[in-house]
mmCIF file of N, CA and C in Angstrom:
data_model
loop_
_atom_site.group_PDB
_atom_site.id
_atom_site.type_symbol
_atom_site.label_atom_id
_atom_site.label_comp_id
_atom_site.label_asym_id
_atom_site.label_seq_id
_atom_site.Cartn_x
_atom_site.Cartn_y
_atom_site.Cartn_z
ATOM 1 N N UNK A 39 -8.011 18.854 2.437
ATOM 2 C CA UNK A 39 -7.833 17.566 3.086
ATOM 3 C C UNK A 39 -7.400 16.526 2.074
ATOM 4 N N UNK A 40 -6.742 15.513 2.561
ATOM 5 C CA UNK A 40 -6.283 14.396 1.730
ATOM 6 C C UNK A 40 -6.823 13.101 2.316
ATOM 7 N N UNK A 41 -7.269 12.221 1.456
ATOM 8 C CA UNK A 41 -7.741 10.891 1.882
ATOM 9 C C UNK A 41 -7.041 9.803 1.087
ATOM 10 N N UNK A 42 -6.745 8.709 1.760
ATOM 11 C CA UNK A 42 -6.268 7.495 1.104
ATOM 12 C C UNK A 42 -7.304 6.412 1.359
ATOM 13 N N UNK A 43 -7.772 5.767 0.301
ATOM 14 C CA UNK A 43 -8.786 4.729 0.438
ATOM 15 C C UNK A 43 -8.294 3.454 -0.221
ATOM 16 N N UNK A 44 -8.161 2.407 0.611
ATOM 17 C CA UNK A 44 -7.734 1.101 0.096
ATOM 18 C C UNK A 44 -8.942 0.270 -0.307
ATOM 19 N N UNK A 45 -8.731 -0.646 -1.227
ATOM 20 C CA UNK A 45 -9.761 -1.597 -1.625
ATOM 21 C C UNK A 45 -9.100 -2.860 -2.144
ATOM 22 N N UNK A 46 -9.893 -3.925 -2.238
ATOM 23 C CA UNK A 46 -9.397 -5.170 -2.819
ATOM 24 C C UNK A 46 -9.167 -6.291 -1.835
ATOM 25 N N UNK A 47 -9.240 -6.013 -0.540
ATOM 26 C CA UNK A 47 -9.058 -7.077 0.434
ATOM 27 C C UNK A 47 -10.194 -8.086 0.371
ATOM 28 N N UNK A 48 -9.870 -9.346 0.699
ATOM 29 C CA UNK A 48 -10.873 -10.411 0.585
ATOM 30 C C UNK A 48 -10.370 -11.649 1.297
ATOM 31 N N UNK A 49 -11.218 -12.656 1.327
ATOM 32 C CA UNK A 49 -10.846 -13.991 1.799
ATOM 33 C C UNK A 49 -10.449 -14.812 0.575
ATOM 34 N N UNK A 50 -9.261 -15.425 0.644
ATOM 35 C CA UNK A 50 -8.760 -16.177 -0.502
ATOM 36 C C UNK A 50 -8.055 -17.434 0.006
ATOM 37 N N UNK A 51 -8.034 -18.463 -0.813
ATOM 38 C CA UNK A 51 -7.338 -19.697 -0.427
ATOM 39 C C UNK A 51 -5.839 -19.561 -0.666
ATOM 40 N N UNK A 52 -5.077 -20.326 0.075
ATOM 41 C CA UNK A 52 -3.625 -20.337 -0.117
ATOM 42 C C UNK A 52 -3.298 -20.680 -1.571
ATOM 43 N N UNK A 53 -2.317 -19.940 -2.109
ATOM 44 C CA UNK A 53 -1.951 -20.114 -3.507
ATOM 45 C C UNK A 53 -2.659 -19.162 -4.444
ATOM 46 N N UNK A 54 -3.679 -18.487 -3.942
ATOM 47 C CA UNK A 54 -4.449 -17.570 -4.757
ATOM 48 C C UNK A 54 -3.799 -16.202 -4.887
ATOM 49 N N UNK A 55 -4.522 -15.297 -5.541
ATOM 50 C CA UNK A 55 -4.013 -13.951 -5.816
ATOM 51 C C UNK A 55 -5.060 -12.901 -5.461
ATOM 52 N N UNK A 56 -4.565 -11.731 -5.122
ATOM 53 C CA UNK A 56 -5.409 -10.557 -4.907
ATOM 54 C C UNK A 56 -4.669 -9.339 -5.412
ATOM 55 N N UNK A 57 -5.435 -8.322 -5.776
ATOM 56 C CA UNK A 57 -4.847 -7.029 -6.150
ATOM 57 C C UNK A 57 -5.461 -5.950 -5.283
ATOM 58 N N UNK A 58 -4.626 -5.298 -4.511
ATOM 59 C CA UNK A 58 -5.064 -4.183 -3.682
ATOM 60 C C UNK A 58 -4.837 -2.874 -4.422
ATOM 61 N N UNK A 59 -5.726 -1.926 -4.162
ATOM 62 C CA UNK A 59 -5.593 -0.582 -4.715
ATOM 63 C C UNK A 59 -5.689 0.432 -3.592
ATOM 64 N N UNK A 60 -5.018 1.552 -3.778
ATOM 65 C CA UNK A 60 -5.102 2.660 -2.823
ATOM 66 C C UNK A 60 -5.129 3.952 -3.625
ATOM 67 N N UNK A 61 -6.242 4.663 -3.535
ATOM 68 C CA UNK A 61 -6.409 5.908 -4.273
ATOM 69 C C UNK A 61 -6.322 7.096 -3.333
ATOM 70 N N UNK A 62 -5.507 8.057 -3.703
ATOM 71 C CA UNK A 62 -5.378 9.299 -2.941
ATOM 72 C C UNK A 62 -6.245 10.373 -3.590
ATOM 73 N N UNK A 63 -6.925 11.152 -2.764
ATOM 74 C CA UNK A 63 -7.785 12.214 -3.283
ATOM 75 C C UNK A 63 -7.715 13.424 -2.370
ATOM 76 N N UNK A 64 -8.155 14.572 -2.909
ATOM 77 C CA UNK A 64 -8.157 15.791 -2.118
ATOM 78 C C UNK A 64 -7.192 16.820 -2.696
ATOM 79 N N UNK A 65 -6.686 17.661 -1.802
ATOM 80 C CA UNK A 65 -5.766 18.719 -2.214
ATOM 81 C C UNK A 65 -4.364 18.143 -2.361
ATOM 82 N N UNK A 66 -4.030 17.722 -3.572
ATOM 83 C CA UNK A 66 -2.741 17.084 -3.832
ATOM 84 C C UNK A 66 -1.998 17.847 -4.905
ATOM 85 N N UNK A 67 -0.763 18.257 -4.568
ATOM 86 C CA UNK A 67 0.088 18.876 -5.589
ATOM 87 C C UNK A 67 1.071 17.842 -6.129
ATOM 88 N N UNK A 68 1.659 17.065 -5.196
ATOM 89 C CA UNK A 68 2.582 16.022 -5.619
ATOM 90 C C UNK A 68 2.595 14.895 -4.592
ATOM 91 N N UNK A 69 2.684 13.654 -5.091
ATOM 92 C CA UNK A 69 2.840 12.489 -4.219
ATOM 93 C C UNK A 69 4.262 11.968 -4.351
ATOM 94 N N UNK A 70 4.951 11.887 -3.248
ATOM 95 C CA UNK A 70 6.316 11.375 -3.256
ATOM 96 C C UNK A 70 6.277 9.858 -3.087
ATOM 97 N N UNK A 71 6.885 9.329 -2.039
ATOM 98 C CA UNK A 71 6.882 7.880 -1.836
ATOM 99 C C UNK A 71 5.489 7.369 -1.497
ATOM 100 N N UNK A 72 5.180 6.169 -1.972
ATOM 101 C CA UNK A 72 3.960 5.458 -1.588
ATOM 102 C C UNK A 72 4.371 4.069 -1.120
ATOM 103 N N UNK A 73 3.596 3.505 -0.221
ATOM 104 C CA UNK A 73 3.998 2.215 0.339
ATOM 105 C C UNK A 73 2.792 1.439 0.842
ATOM 106 N N UNK A 74 2.994 0.149 0.963
ATOM 107 C CA UNK A 74 2.031 -0.740 1.600
ATOM 108 C C UNK A 74 2.656 -1.310 2.871
ATOM 109 N N UNK A 75 1.881 -1.280 3.936
ATOM 110 C CA UNK A 75 2.241 -1.905 5.194
ATOM 111 C C UNK A 75 1.150 -2.938 5.519
ATOM 112 N N UNK A 76 1.468 -3.819 6.466
ATOM 113 C CA UNK A 76 0.444 -4.758 6.928
ATOM 114 C C UNK A 76 0.597 -5.014 8.418
ATOM 115 N N UNK A 77 -0.524 -5.321 9.051
ATOM 116 C CA UNK A 77 -0.542 -5.640 10.474
ATOM 117 C C UNK A 77 -1.180 -7.009 10.629
ATOM 118 N N UNK A 78 -0.351 -8.055 10.791
ATOM 119 C CA UNK A 78 -0.905 -9.396 11.031
ATOM 120 C C UNK A 78 -1.624 -9.438 12.376
ATOM 121 N N UNK A 79 -2.520 -10.364 12.585
ATOM 122 C CA UNK A 79 -3.250 -10.432 13.857
ATOM 123 C C UNK A 79 -2.303 -10.514 15.045
ATOM 124 N N UNK A 80 -2.452 -9.603 15.986
ATOM 125 C CA UNK A 80 -1.633 -9.599 17.190
ATOM 126 C C UNK A 80 -0.225 -9.091 17.000
ATOM 127 N N UNK A 81 0.084 -8.543 15.829
ATOM 128 C CA UNK A 81 1.439 -8.073 15.563
ATOM 129 C C UNK A 81 1.448 -6.614 15.129
ATOM 130 N N UNK A 82 2.629 -6.031 15.176
ATOM 131 C CA UNK A 82 2.755 -4.628 14.788
ATOM 132 C C UNK A 82 2.758 -4.475 13.275
ATOM 133 N N UNK A 83 2.505 -3.262 12.858
ATOM 134 C CA UNK A 83 2.520 -2.949 11.440
ATOM 135 C C UNK A 83 3.938 -3.098 10.894
ATOM 136 N N UNK A 84 4.049 -3.669 9.694
ATOM 137 C CA UNK A 84 5.348 -3.880 9.067
ATOM 138 C C UNK A 84 5.297 -3.460 7.608
ATOM 139 N N UNK A 85 6.441 -3.015 7.102
ATOM 140 C CA UNK A 85 6.537 -2.598 5.711
ATOM 141 C C UNK A 85 6.465 -3.814 4.803
ATOM 142 N N UNK A 86 5.651 -3.711 3.751
ATOM 143 C CA UNK A 86 5.549 -4.766 2.739
ATOM 144 C C UNK A 86 6.330 -4.364 1.496
ATOM 145 N N UNK A 87 6.036 -3.179 0.977
ATOM 146 C CA UNK A 87 6.693 -2.712 -0.244
ATOM 147 C C UNK A 87 6.556 -1.205 -0.343
ATOM 148 N N UNK A 88 7.506 -0.570 -1.020
ATOM 149 C CA UNK A 88 7.446 0.873 -1.233
ATOM 150 C C UNK A 88 7.871 1.191 -2.649
ATOM 151 N N UNK A 89 7.397 2.350 -3.122
ATOM 152 C CA UNK A 89 7.757 2.808 -4.467
ATOM 153 C C UNK A 89 7.891 4.327 -4.432
ATOM 154 N N UNK A 90 9.009 4.825 -4.940
ATOM 155 C CA UNK A 90 9.241 6.261 -4.950
ATOM 156 C C UNK A 90 8.554 6.903 -6.147
ATOM 157 N N UNK A 91 8.563 8.223 -6.179
ATOM 158 C CA UNK A 91 7.969 8.921 -7.316
ATOM 159 C C UNK A 91 8.730 8.618 -8.597
ATOM 160 N N UNK A 92 9.996 8.274 -8.457
ATOM 161 C CA UNK A 92 10.805 7.935 -9.625
ATOM 162 C C UNK A 92 10.792 6.463 -9.972
ATOM 163 N N UNK A 93 10.030 5.666 -9.214
ATOM 164 C CA UNK A 93 9.886 4.251 -9.533
ATOM 165 C C UNK A 93 10.861 3.317 -8.846
ATOM 166 N N UNK A 94 11.599 3.807 -7.864
ATOM 167 C CA UNK A 94 12.494 2.919 -7.107
ATOM 168 C C UNK A 94 11.648 2.085 -6.148
ATOM 169 N N UNK A 95 11.841 0.785 -6.171
ATOM 170 C CA UNK A 95 10.982 -0.157 -5.451
ATOM 171 C C UNK A 95 11.789 -0.968 -4.437
ATOM 172 N N UNK A 96 11.168 -1.190 -3.291
ATOM 173 C CA UNK A 96 11.741 -2.074 -2.282
ATOM 174 C C UNK A 96 10.663 -3.020 -1.770
ATOM 175 N N UNK A 97 11.067 -4.243 -1.459
ATOM 176 C CA UNK A 97 10.156 -5.249 -0.912
ATOM 177 C C UNK A 97 10.737 -5.830 0.376
ATOM 178 N N UNK A 98 9.855 -6.253 1.260
ATOM 179 C CA UNK A 98 10.324 -7.015 2.406
ATOM 180 C C UNK A 98 10.718 -8.407 1.924
ATOM 181 N N UNK A 99 11.600 -9.046 2.662
ATOM 182 C CA UNK A 99 12.035 -10.389 2.275
ATOM 183 C C UNK A 99 10.864 -11.370 2.251
ATOM 184 N N UNK A 100 9.871 -11.129 3.086
ATOM 185 C CA UNK A 100 8.748 -12.061 3.204
ATOM 186 C C UNK A 100 7.887 -12.122 1.943
ATOM 187 N N UNK A 101 7.911 -11.059 1.147
ATOM 188 C CA UNK A 101 7.019 -11.010 -0.026
ATOM 189 C C UNK A 101 7.771 -10.945 -1.345
ATOM 190 N N UNK A 102 9.088 -10.797 -1.279
ATOM 191 C CA UNK A 102 9.880 -10.658 -2.501
ATOM 192 C C UNK A 102 9.654 -11.864 -3.417
ATOM 193 N N UNK A 103 9.386 -11.581 -4.692
ATOM 194 C CA UNK A 103 9.149 -12.642 -5.665
ATOM 195 C C UNK A 103 7.692 -13.047 -5.787
ATOM 196 N N UNK A 104 6.859 -12.609 -4.836
ATOM 197 C CA UNK A 104 5.427 -12.961 -4.871
ATOM 198 C C UNK A 104 4.536 -11.736 -5.051
ATOM 199 N N UNK A 105 4.938 -10.609 -4.489
ATOM 200 C CA UNK A 105 4.149 -9.373 -4.557
ATOM 201 C C UNK A 105 4.804 -8.386 -5.511
ATOM 202 N N UNK A 106 3.962 -7.565 -6.153
ATOM 203 C CA UNK A 106 4.461 -6.513 -7.041
ATOM 204 C C UNK A 106 3.738 -5.213 -6.731
ATOM 205 N N UNK A 107 4.511 -4.180 -6.432
ATOM 206 C CA UNK A 107 3.951 -2.854 -6.202
ATOM 207 C C UNK A 107 4.097 -2.022 -7.473
ATOM 208 N N UNK A 108 3.076 -1.215 -7.752
ATOM 209 C CA UNK A 108 3.129 -0.322 -8.908
ATOM 210 C C UNK A 108 2.293 0.909 -8.588
ATOM 211 N N UNK A 109 2.438 1.942 -9.396
ATOM 212 C CA UNK A 109 1.655 3.153 -9.182
ATOM 213 C C UNK A 109 1.258 3.766 -10.515
ATOM 214 N N UNK A 110 0.126 4.438 -10.487
ATOM 215 C CA UNK A 110 -0.362 5.195 -11.640
ATOM 216 C C UNK A 110 -0.436 6.642 -11.192
ATOM 217 N N UNK A 111 0.554 7.432 -11.571
ATOM 218 C CA UNK A 111 0.626 8.812 -11.093
ATOM 219 C C UNK A 111 -0.534 9.659 -11.612
ATOM 220 N N UNK A 112 -1.048 9.347 -12.783
ATOM 221 C CA UNK A 112 -2.183 10.106 -13.326
ATOM 222 C C UNK A 112 -3.442 9.899 -12.491
ATOM 223 N N UNK A 113 -3.533 8.735 -11.836
ATOM 224 C CA UNK A 113 -4.705 8.416 -11.027
ATOM 225 C C UNK A 113 -4.429 8.548 -9.532
ATOM 226 N N UNK A 114 -3.225 8.954 -9.168
ATOM 227 C CA UNK A 114 -2.848 9.067 -7.753
ATOM 228 C C UNK A 114 -3.133 7.768 -7.005
ATOM 229 N N UNK A 115 -2.774 6.669 -7.633
ATOM 230 C CA UNK A 115 -3.124 5.345 -7.105
ATOM 231 C C UNK A 115 -1.897 4.443 -7.052
ATOM 232 N N UNK A 116 -1.822 3.671 -5.988
ATOM 233 C CA UNK A 116 -0.788 2.649 -5.856
ATOM 234 C C UNK A 116 -1.467 1.293 -5.751
ATOM 235 N N UNK A 117 -0.828 0.287 -6.330
ATOM 236 C CA UNK A 117 -1.390 -1.058 -6.367
ATOM 237 C C UNK A 117 -0.436 -2.046 -5.691
ATOM 238 N N UNK A 118 -1.000 -3.160 -5.249
ATOM 239 C CA UNK A 118 -0.183 -4.264 -4.749
ATOM 240 C C UNK A 118 -0.774 -5.551 -5.313
ATOM 241 N N UNK A 119 -0.066 -6.137 -6.261
ATOM 242 C CA UNK A 119 -0.466 -7.427 -6.805
ATOM 243 C C UNK A 119 0.160 -8.508 -5.936
ATOM 244 N N UNK A 120 -0.677 -9.358 -5.369
ATOM 245 C CA UNK A 120 -0.224 -10.384 -4.443
ATOM 246 C C UNK A 120 -0.515 -11.761 -5.042
ATOM 247 N N UNK A 121 0.527 -12.509 -5.319
ATOM 248 C CA UNK A 121 0.396 -13.851 -5.882
ATOM 249 C C UNK A 121 0.937 -14.881 -4.901
ATOM 250 N N UNK A 122 0.588 -16.127 -5.138
ATOM 251 C CA UNK A 122 1.063 -17.245 -4.297
ATOM 252 C C UNK A 122 0.855 -16.930 -2.820
ATOM 253 N N UNK A 123 -0.327 -16.495 -2.486
ATOM 254 C CA UNK A 123 -0.608 -16.073 -1.117
ATOM 255 C C UNK A 123 -0.504 -17.238 -0.135
ATOM 256 N N UNK A 124 -0.035 -16.913 1.060
ATOM 257 C CA UNK A 124 0.142 -17.880 2.134
ATOM 258 C C UNK A 124 -0.686 -17.455 3.339
ATOM 259 N N UNK A 125 -1.031 -18.400 4.221
ATOM 260 C CA UNK A 125 -1.750 -17.998 5.442
ATOM 261 C C UNK A 125 -1.013 -16.925 6.240
ATOM 262 N N UNK A 126 0.319 -16.913 6.200
ATOM 263 C CA UNK A 126 1.090 -15.892 6.911
ATOM 264 C C UNK A 126 0.893 -14.495 6.334
ATOM 265 N N UNK A 127 0.298 -14.392 5.152
ATOM 266 C CA UNK A 127 0.029 -13.072 4.577
ATOM 267 C C UNK A 127 -1.258 -12.465 5.134
ATOM 268 N N UNK A 128 -1.979 -13.217 5.940
ATOM 269 C CA UNK A 128 -3.198 -12.701 6.556
ATOM 270 C C UNK A 128 -2.889 -11.484 7.410
ATOM 271 N N UNK A 129 -3.570 -10.383 7.120
ATOM 272 C CA UNK A 129 -3.290 -9.121 7.812
ATOM 273 C C UNK A 129 -4.260 -8.050 7.330
ATOM 274 N N UNK A 130 -4.261 -6.944 8.038
ATOM 275 C CA UNK A 130 -4.878 -5.726 7.512
ATOM 276 C C UNK A 130 -3.781 -4.972 6.769
ATOM 277 N N UNK A 131 -4.040 -4.633 5.534
ATOM 278 C CA UNK A 131 -3.061 -3.955 4.684
ATOM 279 C C UNK A 131 -3.388 -2.466 4.617
ATOM 280 N N UNK A 132 -2.369 -1.651 4.882
ATOM 281 C CA UNK A 132 -2.520 -0.203 4.920
ATOM 282 C C UNK A 132 -1.669 0.446 3.843
ATOM 283 N N UNK A 133 -2.200 1.518 3.298
ATOM 284 C CA UNK A 133 -1.491 2.328 2.320
ATOM 285 C C UNK A 133 -0.928 3.562 3.027
ATOM 286 N N UNK A 134 0.280 3.950 2.658
ATOM 287 C CA UNK A 134 0.892 5.169 3.177
ATOM 288 C C UNK A 134 1.417 5.985 2.016
ATOM 289 N N UNK A 135 1.253 7.286 2.093
ATOM 290 C CA UNK A 135 1.765 8.158 1.030
ATOM 291 C C UNK A 135 2.307 9.448 1.630
ATOM 292 N N UNK A 136 3.368 9.928 1.047
ATOM 293 C CA UNK A 136 3.996 11.186 1.443
ATOM 294 C C UNK A 136 3.584 12.233 0.418
ATOM 295 N N UNK A 137 2.784 13.216 0.854
ATOM 296 C CA UNK A 137 2.081 14.089 -0.095
ATOM 297 C C UNK A 137 2.333 15.554 0.208
ATOM 298 N N UNK A 138 2.575 16.307 -0.862
ATOM 299 C CA UNK A 138 2.635 17.759 -0.768
ATOM 300 C C UNK A 138 1.318 18.335 -1.285
ATOM 301 N N UNK A 139 0.706 19.213 -0.505
ATOM 302 C CA UNK A 139 -0.587 19.776 -0.888
ATOM 303 C C UNK A 139 -0.452 21.033 -1.738
ATOM 304 N N UNK A 140 0.746 21.620 -1.751
ATOM 305 C CA UNK A 140 1.004 22.784 -2.594
ATOM 306 C C UNK A 140 2.514 22.905 -2.759
ATOM 307 N N UNK A 141 2.911 23.673 -3.755
ATOM 308 C CA UNK A 141 4.326 23.761 -4.090
ATOM 309 C C UNK A 141 5.166 24.280 -2.936
ATOM 310 N N UNK A 142 4.638 25.197 -2.140
ATOM 311 C CA UNK A 142 5.406 25.797 -1.061
ATOM 312 C C UNK A 142 5.205 25.079 0.272
ATOM 313 N N UNK A 143 4.394 24.029 0.282
ATOM 314 C CA UNK A 143 4.150 23.273 1.507
ATOM 315 C C UNK A 143 5.168 22.162 1.633
ATOM 316 N N UNK A 144 5.481 21.790 2.867
ATOM 317 C CA UNK A 144 6.254 20.593 3.094
ATOM 318 C C UNK A 144 5.381 19.368 2.894
ATOM 319 N N UNK A 145 6.012 18.201 2.817
ATOM 320 C CA UNK A 145 5.261 16.961 2.616
ATOM 321 C C UNK A 145 4.769 16.416 3.955
ATOM 322 N N UNK A 146 3.603 15.774 3.911
ATOM 323 C CA UNK A 146 2.986 15.162 5.087
ATOM 324 C C UNK A 146 2.708 13.693 4.788
ATOM 325 N N UNK A 147 2.862 12.852 5.796
ATOM 326 C CA UNK A 147 2.557 11.432 5.628
ATOM 327 C C UNK A 147 1.102 11.158 5.965
ATOM 328 N N UNK A 148 0.411 10.475 5.068
ATOM 329 C CA UNK A 148 -0.985 10.101 5.258
ATOM 330 C C UNK A 148 -1.113 8.582 5.221
ATOM 331 N N UNK A 149 -2.091 8.080 5.976
ATOM 332 C CA UNK A 149 -2.384 6.651 6.029
ATOM 333 C C UNK A 149 -3.840 6.402 5.649
ATOM 334 N N UNK A 150 -4.075 5.273 4.988
ATOM 335 C CA UNK A 150 -5.435 4.817 4.791
ATOM 336 C C UNK A 150 -5.925 4.062 6.010
ATOM 337 N N UNK A 151 -7.194 3.634 5.978
ATOM 338 C CA UNK A 151 -7.786 2.943 7.119
ATOM 339 C C UNK A 151 -7.604 1.438 7.041
ATOM 340 N N UNK A 152 -7.111 0.938 5.925
ATOM 341 C CA UNK A 152 -6.791 -0.475 5.806
ATOM 342 C C UNK A 152 -7.846 -1.296 5.098
ATOM 343 N N UNK A 153 -7.374 -2.416 4.544
ATOM 344 C CA UNK A 153 -8.256 -3.391 3.913
ATOM 345 C C UNK A 153 -7.796 -4.780 4.367
ATOM 346 N N UNK A 154 -8.736 -5.630 4.727
ATOM 347 C CA UNK A 154 -8.393 -6.916 5.349
ATOM 348 C C UNK A 154 -8.186 -7.996 4.305
ATOM 349 N N UNK A 155 -7.074 -8.701 4.454
ATOM 350 C CA UNK A 155 -6.766 -9.863 3.610
ATOM 351 C C UNK A 155 -6.688 -11.095 4.510
ATOM 352 N N UNK A 156 -7.463 -12.101 4.171
ATOM 353 C CA UNK A 156 -7.436 -13.356 4.925
ATOM 354 C C UNK A 156 -7.125 -14.495 3.964
ATOM 355 N N UNK A 157 -6.085 -15.246 4.281
ATOM 356 C CA UNK A 157 -5.667 -16.365 3.433
ATOM 357 C C UNK A 157 -5.909 -17.658 4.206
ATOM 358 N N UNK A 158 -6.782 -18.495 3.672
ATOM 359 C CA UNK A 158 -7.102 -19.764 4.348
ATOM 360 C C UNK A 158 -6.206 -20.875 3.839
ATOM 361 N N UNK A 159 -5.926 -21.818 4.724
ATOM 362 C CA UNK A 159 -5.034 -22.930 4.328
ATOM 363 C C UNK A 159 -5.822 -24.093 3.736
#
């Protein structure tokens, strides 16, 4: 089995910063793309940022210049550094990873259960 566990969500004032972490554990042979999504209150889940195994990074326009995604392959962990937070960033943040459990297995997409970020004005 594979698990993704997010942490770091909190209540923060506008202009503040938070760092989210997502650690993958279990039967892992290789982790391909990793990403952060968020679901604002009453809205659908949306892509925030992604990072490939080779380090190619993409950001949504809403967070570009304020958020930074990174990964530590030795720890099977992806991070999201969030600066200059705005009330519109309030959401549940989810981690997604594309993982191969063995060399001969295909990759499967896994999701974490989310961590809540609330930004007060």
